[in-house]
Amino acid sequence: MSKSIQSRDDGRPDVNDLEGDNEWTQLAHKHWRTPVKSRKVKNEVIKNDIWDSLENEGFPFRTLLVLENLQLLENYLWPGYNDSSTNYHVLLITLIATVKTRERLQVWDVFAADGERFSSLFRRILFMSLDSSLSVTIRTHILAFLISAFQSLDNGLVRRECAPLVSISVWQNLASEATRERKFEQHAPLKKAWRAAARKFDSADETTQAKLRFDRAWLYSLLLDFILRLRESSRGESEQSLSAIDTSAKPPADNLIYCERFLEFLTDLESQLPTRRYVNTLVKDLNLLALISLSPMFNEAENGLFRDLFFLLRHFVHFPIDDNTGIQLSQVQSYEEHSADLARLQRISLKHFKDKLIILALSNYAAIDSRAELEAHLHPLSEAELATLSRLLGFRTTYPLTSKVDVDRAVLMEILLSAHERRKTFREVMRDLSILPTEAALYEPTLLRNEHYNGSRSLAIPKLNLQYLSVGDFLWRSFVLYRCESFFEIRKEMEETVKRLQPQETPHPDKIRFDGFSRMAIAISKPAIIEVAPPKVGHNKPAFVRAEIGLDVSKLAESVRREWESLRQDDVVYLLAVDPTGDARAQTNGHMAHATSRDFGIRYLRVAEVEQVLDDDGRVIRDMPTGLSNGYVARPRVRRLLVTMDTAAYTLDTAQRKEGQPDVYESINLIVRRRGRENNFRKILDTIKTLASSDIPVPEWLQEVFLGYGDPTSATYTRLPNSINQLDFRDTFLDWTHLVTSLPDKSVEPHANDESAMEPPFILHGIVPAESEPPRPSKKRRRDDVEVSQPAPKSIKVSTYQPPNNGPYPTDAPKTNQIRFTPSQVQAIMSGTQPGLTVIVGPPGTGKTDVATQIINNIYHDFPSQRTLLVAHSNQALNQLFQKITNLDIDERHLLRLGHGEEDLETDVSYSKHGRVESFLDNRGRYLAEVDRLAANFQAPGAHANSCETAGYFNSVYVVPAWSKFWDCADAGIDVSAIASSFPFHEYFANAPQPLFPPESSIEQIRDIARGCQRHIERIFTELEDIRPFEILRTSRDKANYLLIKEARIIAMTSTHAAIRRQEIADLGFHYDNVIMEEAAQITEIENFIPWALQNPQDGQIPLQRIVLCGDHLQNSPIVQNLAFQQFANLEQSLFLRFVRLGVPTIGLDHQGRARPSIAELYKWRYPKLENLPNVLTEIEYLRANAGFRYEYQFIDVADYKGTGESQPTPHYFQNLGEAEYAVALYQYMRLLGYPASKISILTTYAGQRALIRDVLGHRCAKNRLFGLPRLVTTVDKYQGEQNDYIILSLVRTTRPGYLRDIRRLTVALSRARLGLYVLGRRSVFETCYELREAFFKLFERSNQLLLTTGEMFPADRMLGDEVEGTEMTGVVHLGQYVFLMAKAKIESLKVQGGQLPVVEETPEMKMDEEDENGVGGKQVEEEEEEEEEEDADGVE
C-alpha cells in the first residue's frame, strides 16, 4: 500500500490510518511505536523512508498529522536527537512540533527534560531559518516554529533561547552610531545596558563570542532576507528598484505565504514589550514599513491578506507607547511627540533647504502633517536632496548589497512621508469602527478569511498574548476580536435564517415569496421612517432615526407570537432586503472564496433597536389588559414595532440615494431577531469602546502584573504595604486543633495577653512578616531568577474573645461555618481576606465555592464599610455561590443579585433589586409591629409605629432613656435580683425563652443577657433607619438604585450582565472594594476585566483592594465558536490561565471530597498533589459497591450498531446510535435496580448525541413509570461545575478522538461522578492517542465489556472491595434483551403481588420536555444544535 493517506471529507486521519495496514503505521511499529528515553536513529529511515516521501507529496498536513499521532516526535525523533543528527532529522522535529502547535497540543513538554539538547536543536533551527538553500516551504515551517517559540516565553526552556535574539545587542545593526546615541539620550539606562552587553562580549571566549555575534545578527539577517523577498516576482525581476517593478507581476504563492508568516512574526515581536523594546528601533531604522508599502507584493490586488497583515504590523510599530518604560502615551503626549518630529523637519528644512522648503518651514503643524500636503512641499527637492534631508533627519539611506535595495526617489519620499504624516490613534480607529453591522461589514474579506482558518495561513487579526503593551492595547485587541466574533455569529445566523425561509421569485418583480419558516423571522413591508432628529452639535449624523414596522402575527403559533411580543427596549433586530437569487448550494457552514451577501440572497442588512412593541390600537403590549371578552380572546393580527435605526448607516444610505443609488429601505422585506444572550453584542462592544476611550486604569498595585511585566508576586498581600497583620478569622477554624493543623509550617501560640481558654473565634497576630520589602524594579528581574520570598513568620500569636450576645431569641444566634477546612483551603482564605491578588486553583471537588464563601464572610464582618462584587460566567455557578452565602451569618438586607437567573435560587427570599426593595418594605411592617410592642411595653400612647421616622422619635424619647436608666442601676453594683427587676423590657421579651434571667445567673451573666436584649432592640431601629429612604423615594427605579449604591454590601452578577450594564452602573456612582470571581478560568480576559471597571476612578485610580480569582485552568476554557478566534487569536485565553503562565503565585486546593478515591484516580494524574478528604474514605456511601455492577467505574467498548458507528446527519453534528441505545439501556437497568432517577445524569461530548439520547429516552422511558427520565442529559461542556452520583458518559466518536484530544474536556468528563462512572466509547480510537494515555490507562485495565452482578438491589449490601462474579454483556443488543426481561419480570411480579408502578420522579429534564411540547424548548435544542462548529470545536456551545 502507498504511504500516502487517502484524503477524507475533513482531511484528518482516523483510527484506520493509525492502526491500519498503511506503510506509515508499519514503519512506526517497526522503528518507534514503543516509547523509550533514548533511541538510536537510523539516518536512512529519516531520509529515505520519511523525508523523501513527505517531500514528494509536498509535506501534506494530513500525513504530518498521522505521523504526529503515531508519536514520531516523542518516541523516535527527540529520543534519537544529538549534535550529529542530520539536518533532515532537525527539520522533521520542526515539522512535527509545528503540527502540534497547530493542533493546540503541548509541544515544549517533550523537550523539557533535556535543556542542553534542546538548546543545540534550537540553534540549528535558527541557522536553518537563514539557509537560502532550503525551499521556501520548509523555511515557512521553520518560521511557524519560531512564531510558536516567541509566543511561549512563559516557558523557561524557550525563553532562554529566544531572549538573546531580541536583546539590546541587535542595535549593533543600526545605521549609525548617531542613531544609537539619540536613543541613549532619550533614556539614560539604555547606555548602561549597552555597555554591559559590550563587556559581556569582550570577556567571552571565541566560541561564546561567535554565539553572541550570531544572536545579534540573526534578526537583522532575517529582516534583510525578507526585504529581498519583497522584490521577487514570477518574472525574476529582482534587480529592479522597488518602485520600478511591474506590479502586475504576481509573486510566487510559496513566497507570498512565507512573507505573510514573516509579517505575523514581526507583529508578534512588536506586540509584547520585552520583544518590542529593541526590535522596534531596528524595524524603524530599516524603514521596513516604507519598503513593504512600495513592494509589488503589497500592491498586487489579490494579496489582500498581505496588506491587512501590513496594516496590523503598522498599528503596533506606531503604537503610542514608550518602548523603554512601557508607559502608554496620552493623546496630548502623542501629539507633542508628533509635533516635535515636525519641528525638527522644519528646522532642518530652514537650515539646509531654505530656498525650496521655506513654506514648509514656516507653516503651522496642521498644514503639513497630512500626506498630500507634505508631499506637495517636498516635491521640489531632487532625489539627492531628498537623500540628504533623510540623512540629516537620521533615516537610513543605504543598505547592504545583499538586500539589493535601491534607495530611489520613491523610497526616500515614502520614508519621509510615513515618518511625518499624522496617523489616527487606536482610540480614533475604534471610534470610527461601527458596532452595528451592515451587509458590507459582515462580508468584509478580512472577516470571511477568518471563517476558513485551518492553521495553514496567517490571519490579519490581533492576538491575545502573554503580555500587552498597555491597558489600552488590551482593550483595542479585545474590541477588534469581539467585534469580529459577533459579526461572524450574526452572519451565520442570517444566512441560516434566509436558507430556512426559502425565498422564491413571484410574478411581481418587486416582491418575493417565502416557502419556508423560521420562528426567528417575519416577512414585512418596508419600514416607515417617522422621525429623523437633527444632528447633535459637533456631529454629522442624525441624533436618532425612528421607524415603525408592522408585523403580521396572525399565522404564528401562540408561543412564537409571545416571543415576538416579549422583545424588550434596546433589543437589536435585523432588517433584511432578501433576494431569491442566492445560490442555495453556497449556503453551507463555510463560505465561498469571494462570497458576498448576495450569494446568500441578502441584498441589504440594517440594524435597529426596539423602543416599544404596540398592538393594533397603539397600546404598549406590556400594558394591555388580559381579561376575556365573553370567554373568547380574539387572535391578534398585527403588532407594530417602534425602532430606532442605525444612524451612521442611514446617513450613508441617504447620501447614496441622493447620488442616484437605490433606496435601501424601500427594498427591506424581512425582520430577524436573535436570542437574548447572543444578541448582547452591541452593549458589550459599546462598553469596551467606552473603557478604551476613557483611560480606565487597572489598580496601581496590579498594573504591571496585569500587563505581564515585572515581578509576578508583586500583587500578593505579602508584598503590599497595606497588608493586615492582625485579622479576626471568626468561624473559619472550628477549634484549637483545627487551627494548629491548618498552619503546619507555623508555630501557633496563644497571645501573651490572652489567658482565656482557646476557643473560636480566633484573632491571628503576626500574619505578615515584620520586614516589609517592596517589590523589586521590574526591568531587572528575569523569570529564571529564583524568587527571594519574604521570610515566613516563625510563629503566629492567637487571641480569642467572647462573641457578643445578639439577643434572647433562637433566631438571634449567628450562623456559623461547619466545614473543617484543609490547610490549603485555610491558606486561600487567609490570602483572600488580605488586600491584593489571590489566585485559587481548585481541582474538581476541592471546595472552591466553600473557600470563596468563607472569604466573603470574613470580609463582610472584618471590614463592615467595604463592599464586595461577586462575578461568575454562568447563572448556575453564581447561584451556587450565592446559595451558600445565604446560609452564613450575613444579613440578607446586604445581599443583592443582579440580572436574570435570580429566580433559580433555591431560597424563599428574592435577592433581585425589586425583590430586595419588597423585602425592605416587608421588613418595615414587621419591625414597626415590634415598635408597637415596645410602645405597649412602656404604655406609651400615640402612633409610634406609623413610619420609620416616628419610630426613630420613639426610640430617642422612650427606649434610649430607659436603657440609660437601666445601665446606671446595673453599674451601681446592687445584687442580681435588683438588676433583673430594674430591667425595663420584661413585657416586650415575654415571648422569648423563659426565664429571661435565670435565678442562678451571676451579675456578669445578667449584664450579658441584658446587652443581648439591647442589641436585639437596637437592631430593630437600625434597620428601620436603613428602611427610611424607601419610604421617602417614590419610584421603583429610585428605590432599586438606592439599594445598589447605598445598602447592598455583597452584589452578585454574571460577567455578561457586568459588560452589558457597565456604563449604567458606573453612572449611578456605584462603588465597591473587592471582586471575587468564580469560574475565572472559563471567563475570557475582557469579561474578567470589565467587572473591575464598574466604578469610575477616584483621584485617577480604581479603588479596588482585593481581587480573588477561583478556577481551574486544567478544565474547560472559555467557549469560542470560531476556530480563527479560538486558536489563532487566543480569544479562548482566560486571565486566570495567563496569570498562571506568568508565574503569579497560586494557591492549589489539594484535597477532594466529591468522588470515590478510585474514580478520582482517573484524573489525579492532572493534579499530582491531589489527596482525598476523610469523608470519601470513611462514609458508607463511598465504601458500598454499586448495586448490580461489578465495578464502580468501567470503560465499555461499544461496537458498531446495525453496521454503523458515528454518523453526521449534518456537518459537525455527530451522533452514535449504538452508544445512545447503550446509555439508555444502562439507565433502564439502574432504574430497575432501584437507583433514583435524580442521582443519574447522562453526559455526552456532542450536542447531536445529546439530542439523540433525549429522543431515545423519550421513546423508551419518558412515559414508562418504571423508568422516568434521568436528572439531566447534556454535554460535557455544559456540565462543568456540576456533579451527580452516577454518570453515564458517551464519547460518540469511532474514527478519531475529535475535540476530546483537548485533555481539559476529558478532565471535566471524568470528574463529574461521585460514586459511579460508566464510559461508552471505542477503545481503538482512544488508546492510540498520546495525550489521553494517562487518562485511559486505568480505564483500560478492566474488561471492555460491561460486567453486571445479579441478585442485588439499590443500595447494595456488598462493599466495594468484596469479590463477586460478573455477568458480561457482549453488546448493546445483549444488554437491551437483559433489561427487557428484567422489566417484564418486574411487571409480572407487581401484578402478582397486586402492587402499583412507582410514581415517576419529576426532573428538570421532564420539565424541559413539557416546554418542548408547548413549542418553547424545542427551538432551544434546535438552535443549540446549529452551534456545532469545526472539528476541534465539536460539542462547544
PDB file of N, CA and C in Angstrom, residues 898-900 1053-1062 1065:
ATOM      1  N   LEU A 898     -28.071  40.695  40.839  1.00  0.00           N
ATOM      2  CA  LEU A 898     -28.475  41.435  39.646  1.00  0.00           C
ATOM      3  C   LEU A 898     -28.552  40.502  38.448  1.00  0.00           C
ATOM      4  N   GLY A 899     -29.453  40.836  37.524  1.00  0.00           N
ATOM      5  CA  GLY A 899     -29.557  40.089  36.276  1.00  0.00           C
ATOM      6  C   GLY A 899     -30.519  38.927  36.371  1.00  0.00           C
ATOM      7  N   HIS A 900     -30.731  38.271  35.231  1.00  0.00           N
ATOM      8  CA  HIS A 900     -31.615  37.110  35.175  1.00  0.00           C
ATOM      9  C   HIS A 900     -30.926  35.920  35.830  1.00  0.00           C
ATOM     10  N   MET A1053     -23.431  39.229  40.203  1.00  0.00           N
ATOM     11  CA  MET A1053     -23.898  39.322  38.813  1.00  0.00           C
ATOM     12  C   MET A1053     -23.022  38.451  37.935  1.00  0.00           C
ATOM     13  N   THR A1054     -23.523  38.109  36.762  1.00  0.00           N
ATOM     14  CA  THR A1054     -22.696  37.383  35.801  1.00  0.00           C
ATOM     15  C   THR A1054     -21.771  38.353  35.087  1.00  0.00           C
ATOM     16  N   SER A1055     -20.725  37.821  34.487  1.00  0.00           N
ATOM     17  CA  SER A1055     -19.792  38.667  33.737  1.00  0.00           C
ATOM     18  C   SER A1055     -20.485  39.318  32.547  1.00  0.00           C
ATOM     19  N   THR A1056     -21.453  38.627  31.951  1.00  0.00           N
ATOM     20  CA  THR A1056     -22.202  39.208  30.833  1.00  0.00           C
ATOM     21  C   THR A1056     -23.030  40.394  31.287  1.00  0.00           C
ATOM     22  N   HIS A1057     -23.701  40.271  32.423  1.00  0.00           N
ATOM     23  CA  HIS A1057     -24.501  41.382  32.939  1.00  0.00           C
ATOM     24  C   HIS A1057     -23.600  42.576  33.238  1.00  0.00           C
ATOM     25  N   ALA A1058     -22.415  42.314  33.787  1.00  0.00           N
ATOM     26  CA  ALA A1058     -21.481  43.408  34.080  1.00  0.00           C
ATOM     27  C   ALA A1058     -21.102  44.138  32.806  1.00  0.00           C
ATOM     28  N   ALA A1059     -20.866  43.391  31.720  1.00  0.00           N
ATOM     29  CA  ALA A1059     -20.470  44.014  30.465  1.00  0.00           C
ATOM     30  C   ALA A1059     -21.619  44.813  29.859  1.00  0.00           C
ATOM     31  N   ILE A1060     -22.837  44.305  29.961  1.00  0.00           N
ATOM     32  CA  ILE A1060     -23.984  44.976  29.363  1.00  0.00           C
ATOM     33  C   ILE A1060     -24.328  46.255  30.116  1.00  0.00           C
ATOM     34  N   ARG A1061     -24.297  46.205  31.443  1.00  0.00           N
ATOM     35  CA  ARG A1061     -24.774  47.311  32.279  1.00  0.00           C
ATOM     36  C   ARG A1061     -23.654  48.165  32.844  1.00  0.00           C
ATOM     37  N   ARG A1062     -22.454  48.031  32.340  1.00  0.00           N
ATOM     38  CA  ARG A1062     -21.312  48.706  32.941  1.00  0.00           C
ATOM     39  C   ARG A1062     -21.511  50.210  33.052  1.00  0.00           C
ATOM     40  N   ILE A1065     -24.326  51.222  35.489  1.00  0.00           N
ATOM     41  CA  ILE A1065     -23.965  51.021  36.896  1.00  0.00           C
ATOM     42  C   ILE A1065     -22.947  52.064  37.350  1.00  0.00           C
TER      43      ILE A1065
END
